[in-house]
Amino acid sequence: MKPILILVSTICGLLMIGGLVGYTYEDEITDITVPPVNQVGFAEDPLTESAIPSALINAELTLKWNEDVWVGLITQEEFERCAPSDGLSSNCISESSVNYAAGGPNSKDAQSFTHEISGDVYYPVDGGAGFGAGTTVDVQYSVKVTFAWPVIVFLGLLGSGCLTMVQRMH
């Protein structure tokens, strides 16, 4: 029984350390079409199919690009309100008619932003400075995933409880 408790305690400790350090995934999306000037381009698909459970996982998204455009994120509710078709919306025609969760036209000069994407479904959007039809942008992104504090505390309590039981078995 003691070896099992010590093993469980060790696994909890390793998971705690790994959960605090986290994991970062990096990739690039290429050839994203930029809409005409003062319009918003909507992605057809969300970043994730369902909301990331914020009570268990923290996910921080960082977007970077080099072109003279802006990139943003909107919530699923805003996406449904704008109801885009083929990447453009007839309800949310201009850049100022969209409520951005992160980024948006103000991110054009910074050419990057970071946003916590746990707890909701987000859709990417973009806009430009009127380059004309067929203009595209490449966006580099990274997602850093760590355990949320409730998970860390649970693992700590479980591991400590197992070690306490081992001590009392003497």
PDB file of N, CA, C and O in Angstrom, residues 4-81:
ATOM      1  N   ILE A   4       2.169   2.398  -3.454  1.00  0.00           N
ATOM      2  CA  ILE A   4       1.115   2.998  -4.284  1.00  0.00           C
ATOM      3  C   ILE A   4       0.868   4.442  -3.859  1.00  0.00           C
ATOM      4  O   ILE A   4       0.742   5.345  -4.704  1.00  0.00           O
ATOM      5  N   LEU A   5       0.809   4.696  -2.567  1.00  0.00           N
ATOM      6  CA  LEU A   5       0.594   6.054  -2.067  1.00  0.00           C
ATOM      7  C   LEU A   5       1.759   6.970  -2.440  1.00  0.00           C
ATOM      8  O   LEU A   5       1.545   8.137  -2.822  1.00  0.00           O
ATOM      9  N   ILE A   6       2.982   6.445  -2.337  1.00  0.00           N
ATOM     10  CA  ILE A   6       4.157   7.250  -2.706  1.00  0.00           C
ATOM     11  C   ILE A   6       4.134   7.528  -4.210  1.00  0.00           C
ATOM     12  O   ILE A   6       4.432   8.648  -4.648  1.00  0.00           O
ATOM     13  N   LEU A   7       3.751   6.548  -5.020  1.00  0.00           N
ATOM     14  CA  LEU A   7       3.654   6.737  -6.464  1.00  0.00           C
ATOM     15  C   LEU A   7       2.595   7.792  -6.814  1.00  0.00           C
ATOM     16  O   LEU A   7       2.840   8.679  -7.639  1.00  0.00           O
ATOM     17  N   VAL A   8       1.436   7.708  -6.179  1.00  0.00           N
ATOM     18  CA  VAL A   8       0.369   8.696  -6.420  1.00  0.00           C
ATOM     19  C   VAL A   8       0.855  10.089  -6.029  1.00  0.00           C
ATOM     20  O   VAL A   8       0.636  11.068  -6.755  1.00  0.00           O
ATOM     21  N   SER A   9       1.524  10.205  -4.900  1.00  0.00           N
ATOM     22  CA  SER A   9       2.053  11.490  -4.443  1.00  0.00           C
ATOM     23  C   SER A   9       3.080  12.047  -5.422  1.00  0.00           C
ATOM     24  O   SER A   9       3.073  13.241  -5.738  1.00  0.00           O
ATOM     25  N   THR A  10       3.951  11.186  -5.945  1.00  0.00           N
ATOM     26  CA  THR A  10       4.962  11.618  -6.911  1.00  0.00           C
ATOM     27  C   THR A  10       4.317  12.071  -8.215  1.00  0.00           C
ATOM     28  O   THR A  10       4.707  13.110  -8.771  1.00  0.00           O
ATOM     29  N   ILE A  11       3.329  11.327  -8.681  1.00  0.00           N
ATOM     30  CA  ILE A  11       2.626  11.710  -9.908  1.00  0.00           C
ATOM     31  C   ILE A  11       1.926  13.055  -9.725  1.00  0.00           C
ATOM     32  O   ILE A  11       1.973  13.916 -10.610  1.00  0.00           O
ATOM     33  N   CYS A  12       1.306  13.259  -8.580  1.00  0.00           N
ATOM     34  CA  CYS A  12       0.651  14.548  -8.295  1.00  0.00           C
ATOM     35  C   CYS A  12       1.669  15.687  -8.317  1.00  0.00           C
ATOM     36  O   CYS A  12       1.409  16.757  -8.873  1.00  0.00           O
ATOM     37  N   GLY A  13       2.825  15.460  -7.721  1.00  0.00           N
ATOM     38  CA  GLY A  13       3.877  16.484  -7.713  1.00  0.00           C
ATOM     39  C   GLY A  13       4.363  16.809  -9.114  1.00  0.00           C
ATOM     40  O   GLY A  13       4.539  17.986  -9.466  1.00  0.00           O
ATOM     41  N   LEU A  14       4.583  15.781  -9.919  1.00  0.00           N
ATOM     42  CA  LEU A  14       5.026  16.014 -11.298  1.00  0.00           C
ATOM     43  C   LEU A  14       3.961  16.735 -12.117  1.00  0.00           C
ATOM     44  O   LEU A  14       4.275  17.636 -12.910  1.00  0.00           O
ATOM     45  N   LEU A  15       2.690  16.351 -11.937  1.00  0.00           N
ATOM     46  CA  LEU A  15       1.603  17.042 -12.640  1.00  0.00           C
ATOM     47  C   LEU A  15       1.491  18.498 -12.210  1.00  0.00           C
ATOM     48  O   LEU A  15       1.213  19.379 -13.036  1.00  0.00           O
ATOM     49  N   MET A  16       1.709  18.758 -10.925  1.00  0.00           N
ATOM     50  CA  MET A  16       1.671  20.147 -10.444  1.00  0.00           C
ATOM     51  C   MET A  16       2.762  20.977 -11.120  1.00  0.00           C
ATOM     52  O   MET A  16       2.500  22.087 -11.596  1.00  0.00           O
ATOM     53  N   ILE A  17       3.975  20.454 -11.149  1.00  0.00           N
ATOM     54  CA  ILE A  17       5.083  21.187 -11.765  1.00  0.00           C
ATOM     55  C   ILE A  17       4.821  21.383 -13.260  1.00  0.00           C
ATOM     56  O   ILE A  17       4.965  22.487 -13.790  1.00  0.00           O
ATOM     57  N   GLY A  18       4.422  20.303 -13.922  1.00  0.00           N
ATOM     58  CA  GLY A  18       4.102  20.415 -15.341  1.00  0.00           C
ATOM     59  C   GLY A  18       2.953  21.373 -15.615  1.00  0.00           C
ATOM     60  O   GLY A  18       2.977  22.133 -16.588  1.00  0.00           O
ATOM     61  N   GLY A  19       1.947  21.363 -14.756  1.00  0.00           N
ATOM     62  CA  GLY A  19       0.799  22.256 -14.918  1.00  0.00           C
ATOM     63  C   GLY A  19       1.133  23.713 -14.682  1.00  0.00           C
ATOM     64  O   GLY A  19       0.537  24.598 -15.285  1.00  0.00           O
ATOM     65  N   LEU A  20       2.098  23.980 -13.807  1.00  0.00           N
ATOM     66  CA  LEU A  20       2.541  25.354 -13.573  1.00  0.00           C
ATOM     67  C   LEU A  20       3.400  25.865 -14.722  1.00  0.00           C
ATOM     68  O   LEU A  20       3.270  27.017 -15.142  1.00  0.00           O
ATOM     69  N   VAL A  21       4.283  25.010 -15.222  1.00  0.00           N
ATOM     70  CA  VAL A  21       5.153  25.393 -16.338  1.00  0.00           C
ATOM     71  C   VAL A  21       4.335  25.516 -17.614  1.00  0.00           C
ATOM     72  O   VAL A  21       4.470  26.464 -18.374  1.00  0.00           O
ATOM     73  N   GLY A  22       3.477  24.545 -17.870  1.00  0.00           N
ATOM     74  CA  GLY A  22       2.590  24.583 -19.017  1.00  0.00           C
ATOM     75  C   GLY A  22       3.232  24.072 -20.287  1.00  0.00           C
ATOM     76  O   GLY A  22       4.366  23.586 -20.312  1.00  0.00           O
ATOM     77  N   TYR A  23       2.469  24.198 -21.359  1.00  0.00           N
ATOM     78  CA  TYR A  23       2.886  23.758 -22.682  1.00  0.00           C
ATOM     79  C   TYR A  23       2.531  24.854 -23.668  1.00  0.00           C
ATOM     80  O   TYR A  23       1.433  25.432 -23.619  1.00  0.00           O
ATOM     81  N   THR A  24       3.455  25.165 -24.583  1.00  0.00           N
ATOM     82  CA  THR A  24       3.208  26.188 -25.592  1.00  0.00           C
ATOM     83  C   THR A  24       3.228  25.552 -26.976  1.00  0.00           C
ATOM     84  O   THR A  24       4.172  24.840 -27.324  1.00  0.00           O
ATOM     85  N   TYR A  25       2.181  25.825 -27.732  1.00  0.00           N
ATOM     86  CA  TYR A  25       2.072  25.342 -29.109  1.00  0.00           C
ATOM     87  C   TYR A  25       2.164  26.551 -30.024  1.00  0.00           C
ATOM     88  O   TYR A  25       1.473  27.559 -29.814  1.00  0.00           O
ATOM     89  N   GLU A  26       3.029  26.468 -31.047  1.00  0.00           N
ATOM     90  CA  GLU A  26       3.196  27.574 -31.985  1.00  0.00           C
ATOM     91  C   GLU A  26       2.940  27.088 -33.405  1.00  0.00           C
ATOM     92  O   GLU A  26       3.291  25.966 -33.760  1.00  0.00           O
ATOM     93  N   ASP A  27       2.324  27.953 -34.215  1.00  0.00           N
ATOM     94  CA  ASP A  27       2.050  27.617 -35.603  1.00  0.00           C
ATOM     95  C   ASP A  27       1.788  28.903 -36.372  1.00  0.00           C
ATOM     96  O   ASP A  27       1.847  30.003 -35.811  1.00  0.00           O
ATOM     97  N   GLU A  28       1.468  28.762 -37.644  1.00  0.00           N
ATOM     98  CA  GLU A  28       1.198  29.904 -38.497  1.00  0.00           C
ATOM     99  C   GLU A  28       0.014  29.591 -39.397  1.00  0.00           C
ATOM    100  O   GLU A  28      -0.128  28.469 -39.883  1.00  0.00           O
ATOM    101  N   ILE A  29      -0.831  30.581 -39.608  1.00  0.00           N
ATOM    102  CA  ILE A  29      -1.927  30.479 -40.561  1.00  0.00           C
ATOM    103  C   ILE A  29      -1.554  31.394 -41.727  1.00  0.00           C
ATOM    104  O   ILE A  29      -1.282  32.578 -41.522  1.00  0.00           O
ATOM    105  N   THR A  30      -1.536  30.853 -42.918  1.00  0.00           N
ATOM    106  CA  THR A  30      -1.094  31.638 -44.072  1.00  0.00           C
ATOM    107  C   THR A  30      -2.255  31.960 -45.001  1.00  0.00           C
ATOM    108  O   THR A  30      -3.288  31.299 -45.002  1.00  0.00           O
ATOM    109  N   ASP A  31      -2.053  33.002 -45.780  1.00  0.00           N
ATOM    110  CA  ASP A  31      -2.987  33.410 -46.840  1.00  0.00           C
ATOM    111  C   ASP A  31      -4.397  33.682 -46.341  1.00  0.00           C
ATOM    112  O   ASP A  31      -5.380  33.234 -46.932  1.00  0.00           O
ATOM    113  N   ILE A  32      -4.514  34.446 -45.251  1.00  0.00           N
ATOM    114  CA  ILE A  32      -5.828  34.873 -44.759  1.00  0.00           C
ATOM    115  C   ILE A  32      -6.253  36.080 -45.585  1.00  0.00           C
ATOM    116  O   ILE A  32      -5.529  37.073 -45.671  1.00  0.00           O
ATOM    117  N   THR A  33      -7.413  36.014 -46.197  1.00  0.00           N
ATOM    118  CA  THR A  33      -7.895  37.097 -47.049  1.00  0.00           C
ATOM    119  C   THR A  33      -8.262  38.310 -46.218  1.00  0.00           C
ATOM    120  O   THR A  33      -8.945  38.203 -45.200  1.00  0.00           O
ATOM    121  N   VAL A  34      -7.806  39.488 -46.658  1.00  0.00           N
ATOM    122  CA  VAL A  34      -8.120  40.748 -45.980  1.00  0.00           C
ATOM    123  C   VAL A  34      -9.276  41.408 -46.735  1.00  0.00           C
ATOM    124  O   VAL A  34      -9.229  41.534 -47.960  1.00  0.00           O
ATOM    125  N   PRO A  35     -10.334  41.831 -46.019  1.00  0.00           N
ATOM    126  CA  PRO A  35     -11.498  42.428 -46.699  1.00  0.00           C
ATOM    127  C   PRO A  35     -11.186  43.850 -47.185  1.00  0.00           C
ATOM    128  O   PRO A  35     -10.158  44.425 -46.828  1.00  0.00           O
ATOM    129  N   PRO A  36     -12.093  44.420 -47.984  1.00  0.00           N
ATOM    130  CA  PRO A  36     -11.912  45.807 -48.438  1.00  0.00           C
ATOM    131  C   PRO A  36     -11.821  46.786 -47.264  1.00  0.00           C
ATOM    132  O   PRO A  36     -12.201  46.470 -46.146  1.00  0.00           O
ATOM    133  N   VAL A  37     -11.335  47.995 -47.537  1.00  0.00           N
ATOM    134  CA  VAL A  37     -11.111  49.005 -46.515  1.00  0.00           C
ATOM    135  C   VAL A  37     -12.362  49.243 -45.667  1.00  0.00           C
ATOM    136  O   VAL A  37     -13.483  49.223 -46.172  1.00  0.00           O
ATOM    137  N   ASN A  38     -12.162  49.402 -44.348  1.00  0.00           N
ATOM    138  CA  ASN A  38     -13.189  49.695 -43.349  1.00  0.00           C
ATOM    139  C   ASN A  38     -14.256  48.609 -43.242  1.00  0.00           C
ATOM    140  O   ASN A  38     -15.357  48.862 -42.788  1.00  0.00           O
ATOM    141  N   GLN A  39     -13.943  47.396 -43.677  1.00  0.00           N
ATOM    142  CA  GLN A  39     -14.847  46.273 -43.493  1.00  0.00           C
ATOM    143  C   GLN A  39     -14.148  45.217 -42.645  1.00  0.00           C
ATOM    144  O   GLN A  39     -12.932  45.249 -42.475  1.00  0.00           O
ATOM    145  N   VAL A  40     -14.946  44.308 -42.121  1.00  0.00           N
ATOM    146  CA  VAL A  40     -14.429  43.255 -41.249  1.00  0.00           C
ATOM    147  C   VAL A  40     -14.561  41.911 -41.956  1.00  0.00           C
ATOM    148  O   VAL A  40     -15.627  41.586 -42.477  1.00  0.00           O
ATOM    149  N   GLY A  41     -13.465  41.158 -41.954  1.00  0.00           N
ATOM    150  CA  GLY A  41     -13.489  39.807 -42.495  1.00  0.00           C
ATOM    151  C   GLY A  41     -13.673  38.812 -41.364  1.00  0.00           C
ATOM    152  O   GLY A  41     -12.977  38.875 -40.353  1.00  0.00           O
ATOM    153  N   PHE A  42     -14.620  37.923 -41.500  1.00  0.00           N
ATOM    154  CA  PHE A  42     -14.944  36.948 -40.448  1.00  0.00           C
ATOM    155  C   PHE A  42     -14.475  35.564 -40.868  1.00  0.00           C
ATOM    156  O   PHE A  42     -14.701  35.146 -42.001  1.00  0.00           O
ATOM    157  N   ALA A  43     -13.856  34.840 -39.936  1.00  0.00           N
ATOM    158  CA  ALA A  43     -13.500  33.443 -40.181  1.00  0.00           C
ATOM    159  C   ALA A  43     -14.765  32.601 -40.095  1.00  0.00           C
ATOM    160  O   ALA A  43     -15.672  32.902 -39.312  1.00  0.00           O
ATOM    161  N   GLU A  44     -14.814  31.560 -40.888  1.00  0.00           N
ATOM    162  CA  GLU A  44     -15.980  30.672 -40.885  1.00  0.00           C
ATOM    163  C   GLU A  44     -16.011  29.781 -39.642  1.00  0.00           C
ATOM    164  O   GLU A  44     -17.062  29.422 -39.151  1.00  0.00           O
ATOM    165  N   ASP A  45     -14.815  29.415 -39.142  1.00  0.00           N
ATOM    166  CA  ASP A  45     -14.711  28.471 -38.029  1.00  0.00           C
ATOM    167  C   ASP A  45     -14.142  29.147 -36.790  1.00  0.00           C
ATOM    168  O   ASP A  45     -13.278  30.017 -36.888  1.00  0.00           O
ATOM    169  N   PRO A  46     -14.583  28.725 -35.615  1.00  0.00           N
ATOM    170  CA  PRO A  46     -14.030  29.283 -34.376  1.00  0.00           C
ATOM    171  C   PRO A  46     -12.623  28.740 -34.102  1.00  0.00           C
ATOM    172  O   PRO A  46     -12.185  27.766 -34.721  1.00  0.00           O
ATOM    173  N   LEU A  47     -11.923  29.372 -33.153  1.00  0.00           N
ATOM    174  CA  LEU A  47     -10.605  28.884 -32.755  1.00  0.00           C
ATOM    175  C   LEU A  47     -10.716  27.486 -32.167  1.00  0.00           C
ATOM    176  O   LEU A  47      -9.883  26.624 -32.413  1.00  0.00           O
ATOM    177  N   THR A  48     -11.738  27.262 -31.342  1.00  0.00           N
ATOM    178  CA  THR A  48     -12.006  25.944 -30.776  1.00  0.00           C
ATOM    179  C   THR A  48     -13.493  25.652 -30.968  1.00  0.00           C
ATOM    180  O   THR A  48     -14.302  26.576 -31.023  1.00  0.00           O
ATOM    181  N   GLU A  49     -13.838  24.392 -31.053  1.00  0.00           N
ATOM    182  CA  GLU A  49     -15.234  24.013 -31.272  1.00  0.00           C
ATOM    183  C   GLU A  49     -16.099  24.223 -30.029  1.00  0.00           C
ATOM    184  O   GLU A  49     -17.292  24.374 -30.119  1.00  0.00           O
ATOM    185  N   SER A  50     -15.491  24.183 -28.854  1.00  0.00           N
ATOM    186  CA  SER A  50     -16.228  24.416 -27.617  1.00  0.00           C
ATOM    187  C   SER A  50     -15.361  25.241 -26.687  1.00  0.00           C
ATOM    188  O   SER A  50     -14.150  25.335 -26.863  1.00  0.00           O
ATOM    189  N   ALA A  51     -15.992  25.840 -25.707  1.00  0.00           N
ATOM    190  CA  ALA A  51     -15.258  26.673 -24.759  1.00  0.00           C
ATOM    191  C   ALA A  51     -14.285  25.817 -23.951  1.00  0.00           C
ATOM    192  O   ALA A  51     -14.610  24.712 -23.535  1.00  0.00           O
ATOM    193  N   ILE A  52     -13.093  26.341 -23.744  1.00  0.00           N
ATOM    194  CA  ILE A  52     -12.100  25.659 -22.910  1.00  0.00           C
ATOM    195  C   ILE A  52     -12.521  25.861 -21.455  1.00  0.00           C
ATOM    196  O   ILE A  52     -12.783  26.989 -21.042  1.00  0.00           O
ATOM    197  N   PRO A  53     -12.621  24.784 -20.665  1.00  0.00           N
ATOM    198  CA  PRO A  53     -13.094  24.939 -19.279  1.00  0.00           C
ATOM    199  C   PRO A  53     -12.104  25.743 -18.439  1.00  0.00           C
ATOM    200  O   PRO A  53     -11.037  25.256 -18.068  1.00  0.00           O
ATOM    201  N   SER A  54     -12.460  26.993 -18.152  1.00  0.00           N
ATOM    202  CA  SER A  54     -11.545  27.894 -17.458  1.00  0.00           C
ATOM    203  C   SER A  54     -11.296  27.478 -16.009  1.00  0.00           C
ATOM    204  O   SER A  54     -10.324  27.919 -15.409  1.00  0.00           O
ATOM    205  N   ALA A  55     -12.149  26.626 -15.430  1.00  0.00           N
ATOM    206  CA  ALA A  55     -11.908  26.156 -14.063  1.00  0.00           C
ATOM    207  C   ALA A  55     -10.788  25.113 -14.034  1.00  0.00           C
ATOM    208  O   ALA A  55     -10.214  24.859 -12.980  1.00  0.00           O
ATOM    209  N   LEU A  56     -10.471  24.525 -15.179  1.00  0.00           N
ATOM    210  CA  LEU A  56      -9.451  23.485 -15.244  1.00  0.00           C
ATOM    211  C   LEU A  56      -8.180  23.925 -15.960  1.00  0.00           C
ATOM    212  O   LEU A  56      -7.079  23.536 -15.574  1.00  0.00           O
ATOM    213  N   ILE A  57      -8.325  24.714 -17.018  1.00  0.00           N
ATOM    214  CA  ILE A  57      -7.189  25.050 -17.874  1.00  0.00           C
ATOM    215  C   ILE A  57      -7.171  26.548 -18.156  1.00  0.00           C
ATOM    216  O   ILE A  57      -8.202  27.148 -18.426  1.00  0.00           O
ATOM    217  N   ASN A  58      -5.980  27.126 -18.134  1.00  0.00           N
ATOM    218  CA  ASN A  58      -5.764  28.494 -18.597  1.00  0.00           C
ATOM    219  C   ASN A  58      -5.110  28.409 -19.972  1.00  0.00           C
ATOM    220  O   ASN A  58      -4.105  27.728 -20.131  1.00  0.00           O
ATOM    221  N   ALA A  59      -5.680  29.081 -20.954  1.00  0.00           N
ATOM    222  CA  ALA A  59      -5.114  29.090 -22.302  1.00  0.00           C
ATOM    223  C   ALA A  59      -4.942  30.538 -22.734  1.00  0.00           C
ATOM    224  O   ALA A  59      -5.905  31.296 -22.794  1.00  0.00           O
ATOM    225  N   GLU A  60      -3.692  30.911 -23.023  1.00  0.00           N
ATOM    226  CA  GLU A  60      -3.372  32.275 -23.423  1.00  0.00           C
ATOM    227  C   GLU A  60      -2.917  32.269 -24.876  1.00  0.00           C
ATOM    228  O   GLU A  60      -1.948  31.598 -25.229  1.00  0.00           O
ATOM    229  N   LEU A  61      -3.630  33.001 -25.725  1.00  0.00           N
ATOM    230  CA  LEU A  61      -3.350  33.057 -27.150  1.00  0.00           C
ATOM    231  C   LEU A  61      -2.586  34.336 -27.465  1.00  0.00           C
ATOM    232  O   LEU A  61      -2.978  35.419 -27.024  1.00  0.00           O
ATOM    233  N   THR A  62      -1.498  34.216 -28.230  1.00  0.00           N
ATOM    234  CA  THR A  62      -0.751  35.367 -28.715  1.00  0.00           C
ATOM    235  C   THR A  62      -0.745  35.319 -30.237  1.00  0.00           C
ATOM    236  O   THR A  62      -0.390  34.295 -30.822  1.00  0.00           O
ATOM    237  N   LEU A  63      -1.170  36.418 -30.864  1.00  0.00           N
ATOM    238  CA  LEU A  63      -1.186  36.535 -32.322  1.00  0.00           C
ATOM    239  C   LEU A  63      -0.194  37.610 -32.746  1.00  0.00           C
ATOM    240  O   LEU A  63      -0.117  38.669 -32.115  1.00  0.00           O
ATOM    241  N   LYS A  64       0.563  37.341 -33.833  1.00  0.00           N
ATOM    242  CA  LYS A  64       1.521  38.314 -34.381  1.00  0.00           C
ATOM    243  C   LYS A  64       1.444  38.278 -35.901  1.00  0.00           C
ATOM    244  O   LYS A  64       1.257  37.215 -36.489  1.00  0.00           O
ATOM    245  N   TRP A  65       1.603  39.440 -36.527  1.00  0.00           N
ATOM    246  CA  TRP A  65       1.604  39.536 -37.980  1.00  0.00           C
ATOM    247  C   TRP A  65       2.494  40.700 -38.380  1.00  0.00           C
ATOM    248  O   TRP A  65       2.825  41.557 -37.563  1.00  0.00           O
ATOM    249  N   ASN A  66       2.904  40.747 -39.648  1.00  0.00           N
ATOM    250  CA  ASN A  66       3.858  41.761 -40.110  1.00  0.00           C
ATOM    251  C   ASN A  66       3.280  42.730 -41.130  1.00  0.00           C
ATOM    252  O   ASN A  66       3.908  43.726 -41.451  1.00  0.00           O
ATOM    253  N   GLU A  67       2.103  42.478 -41.646  1.00  0.00           N
ATOM    254  CA  GLU A  67       1.519  43.333 -42.659  1.00  0.00           C
ATOM    255  C   GLU A  67       0.765  44.507 -42.024  1.00  0.00           C
ATOM    256  O   GLU A  67       0.499  44.520 -40.832  1.00  0.00           O
ATOM    257  N   ASP A  68       0.385  45.470 -42.852  1.00  0.00           N
ATOM    258  CA  ASP A  68      -0.301  46.679 -42.393  1.00  0.00           C
ATOM    259  C   ASP A  68      -1.807  46.439 -42.318  1.00  0.00           C
ATOM    260  O   ASP A  68      -2.595  47.067 -43.018  1.00  0.00           O
ATOM    261  N   VAL A  69      -2.191  45.465 -41.477  1.00  0.00           N
ATOM    262  CA  VAL A  69      -3.591  45.111 -41.266  1.00  0.00           C
ATOM    263  C   VAL A  69      -3.825  44.958 -39.770  1.00  0.00           C
ATOM    264  O   VAL A  69      -2.895  45.079 -38.982  1.00  0.00           O
ATOM    265  N   TRP A  70      -5.059  44.691 -39.383  1.00  0.00           N
ATOM    266  CA  TRP A  70      -5.349  44.394 -37.981  1.00  0.00           C
ATOM    267  C   TRP A  70      -6.041  43.032 -37.893  1.00  0.00           C
ATOM    268  O   TRP A  70      -6.635  42.558 -38.856  1.00  0.00           O
ATOM    269  N   VAL A  71      -5.918  42.419 -36.731  1.00  0.00           N
ATOM    270  CA  VAL A  71      -6.534  41.125 -36.458  1.00  0.00           C
ATOM    271  C   VAL A  71      -7.231  41.236 -35.107  1.00  0.00           C
ATOM    272  O   VAL A  71      -6.765  41.951 -34.217  1.00  0.00           O
ATOM    273  N   GLY A  72      -8.334  40.535 -34.939  1.00  0.00           N
ATOM    274  CA  GLY A  72      -9.047  40.585 -33.664  1.00  0.00           C
ATOM    275  C   GLY A  72      -9.763  39.279 -33.376  1.00  0.00           C
ATOM    276  O   GLY A  72      -9.765  38.348 -34.180  1.00  0.00           O
ATOM    277  N   LEU A  73     -10.377  39.227 -32.206  1.00  0.00           N
ATOM    278  CA  LEU A  73     -11.197  38.096 -31.788  1.00  0.00           C
ATOM    279  C   LEU A  73     -12.563  38.615 -31.378  1.00  0.00           C
ATOM    280  O   LEU A  73     -12.665  39.676 -30.740  1.00  0.00           O
ATOM    281  N   ILE A  74     -13.601  37.869 -31.728  1.00  0.00           N
ATOM    282  CA  ILE A  74     -14.956  38.181 -31.269  1.00  0.00           C
ATOM    283  C   ILE A  74     -15.532  36.929 -30.618  1.00  0.00           C
ATOM    284  O   ILE A  74     -15.109  35.820 -30.904  1.00  0.00           O
ATOM    285  N   THR A  75     -16.499  37.121 -29.737  1.00  0.00           N
ATOM    286  CA  THR A  75     -17.144  35.994 -29.070  1.00  0.00           C
ATOM    287  C   THR A  75     -18.154  35.338 -30.010  1.00  0.00           C
ATOM    288  O   THR A  75     -18.526  35.898 -31.045  1.00  0.00           O
ATOM    289  N   GLN A  76     -18.606  34.169 -29.621  1.00  0.00           N
ATOM    290  CA  GLN A  76     -19.603  33.458 -30.417  1.00  0.00           C
ATOM    291  C   GLN A  76     -20.897  34.269 -30.500  1.00  0.00           C
ATOM    292  O   GLN A  76     -21.542  34.304 -31.548  1.00  0.00           O
ATOM    293  N   GLU A  77     -21.274  34.952 -29.420  1.00  0.00           N
ATOM    294  CA  GLU A  77     -22.486  35.776 -29.421  1.00  0.00           C
ATOM    295  C   GLU A  77     -22.374  36.900 -30.447  1.00  0.00           C
ATOM    296  O   GLU A  77     -23.331  37.195 -31.174  1.00  0.00           O
ATOM    297  N   GLU A  78     -21.203  37.530 -30.533  1.00  0.00           N
ATOM    298  CA  GLU A  78     -20.999  38.614 -31.499  1.00  0.00           C
ATOM    299  C   GLU A  78     -21.004  38.059 -32.922  1.00  0.00           C
ATOM    300  O   GLU A  78     -21.544  38.681 -33.837  1.00  0.00           O
ATOM    301  N   PHE A  79     -20.428  36.886 -33.105  1.00  0.00           N
ATOM    302  CA  PHE A  79     -20.436  36.236 -34.417  1.00  0.00           C
ATOM    303  C   PHE A  79     -21.871  35.972 -34.856  1.00  0.00           C
ATOM    304  O   PHE A  79     -22.236  36.234 -36.004  1.00  0.00           O
ATOM    305  N   GLU A  80     -22.694  35.468 -33.948  1.00  0.00           N
ATOM    306  CA  GLU A  80     -24.093  35.198 -34.273  1.00  0.00           C
ATOM    307  C   GLU A  80     -24.868  36.479 -34.536  1.00  0.00           C
ATOM    308  O   GLU A  80     -25.754  36.524 -35.390  1.00  0.00           O
ATOM    309  N   ARG A  81     -24.543  37.554 -33.813  1.00  0.00           N
ATOM    310  CA  ARG A  81     -25.204  38.847 -34.036  1.00  0.00           C
ATOM    311  C   ARG A  81     -24.856  39.398 -35.419  1.00  0.00           C
ATOM    312  O   ARG A  81     -25.728  39.891 -36.140  1.00  0.00           O
TER     313      ARG A  81
END
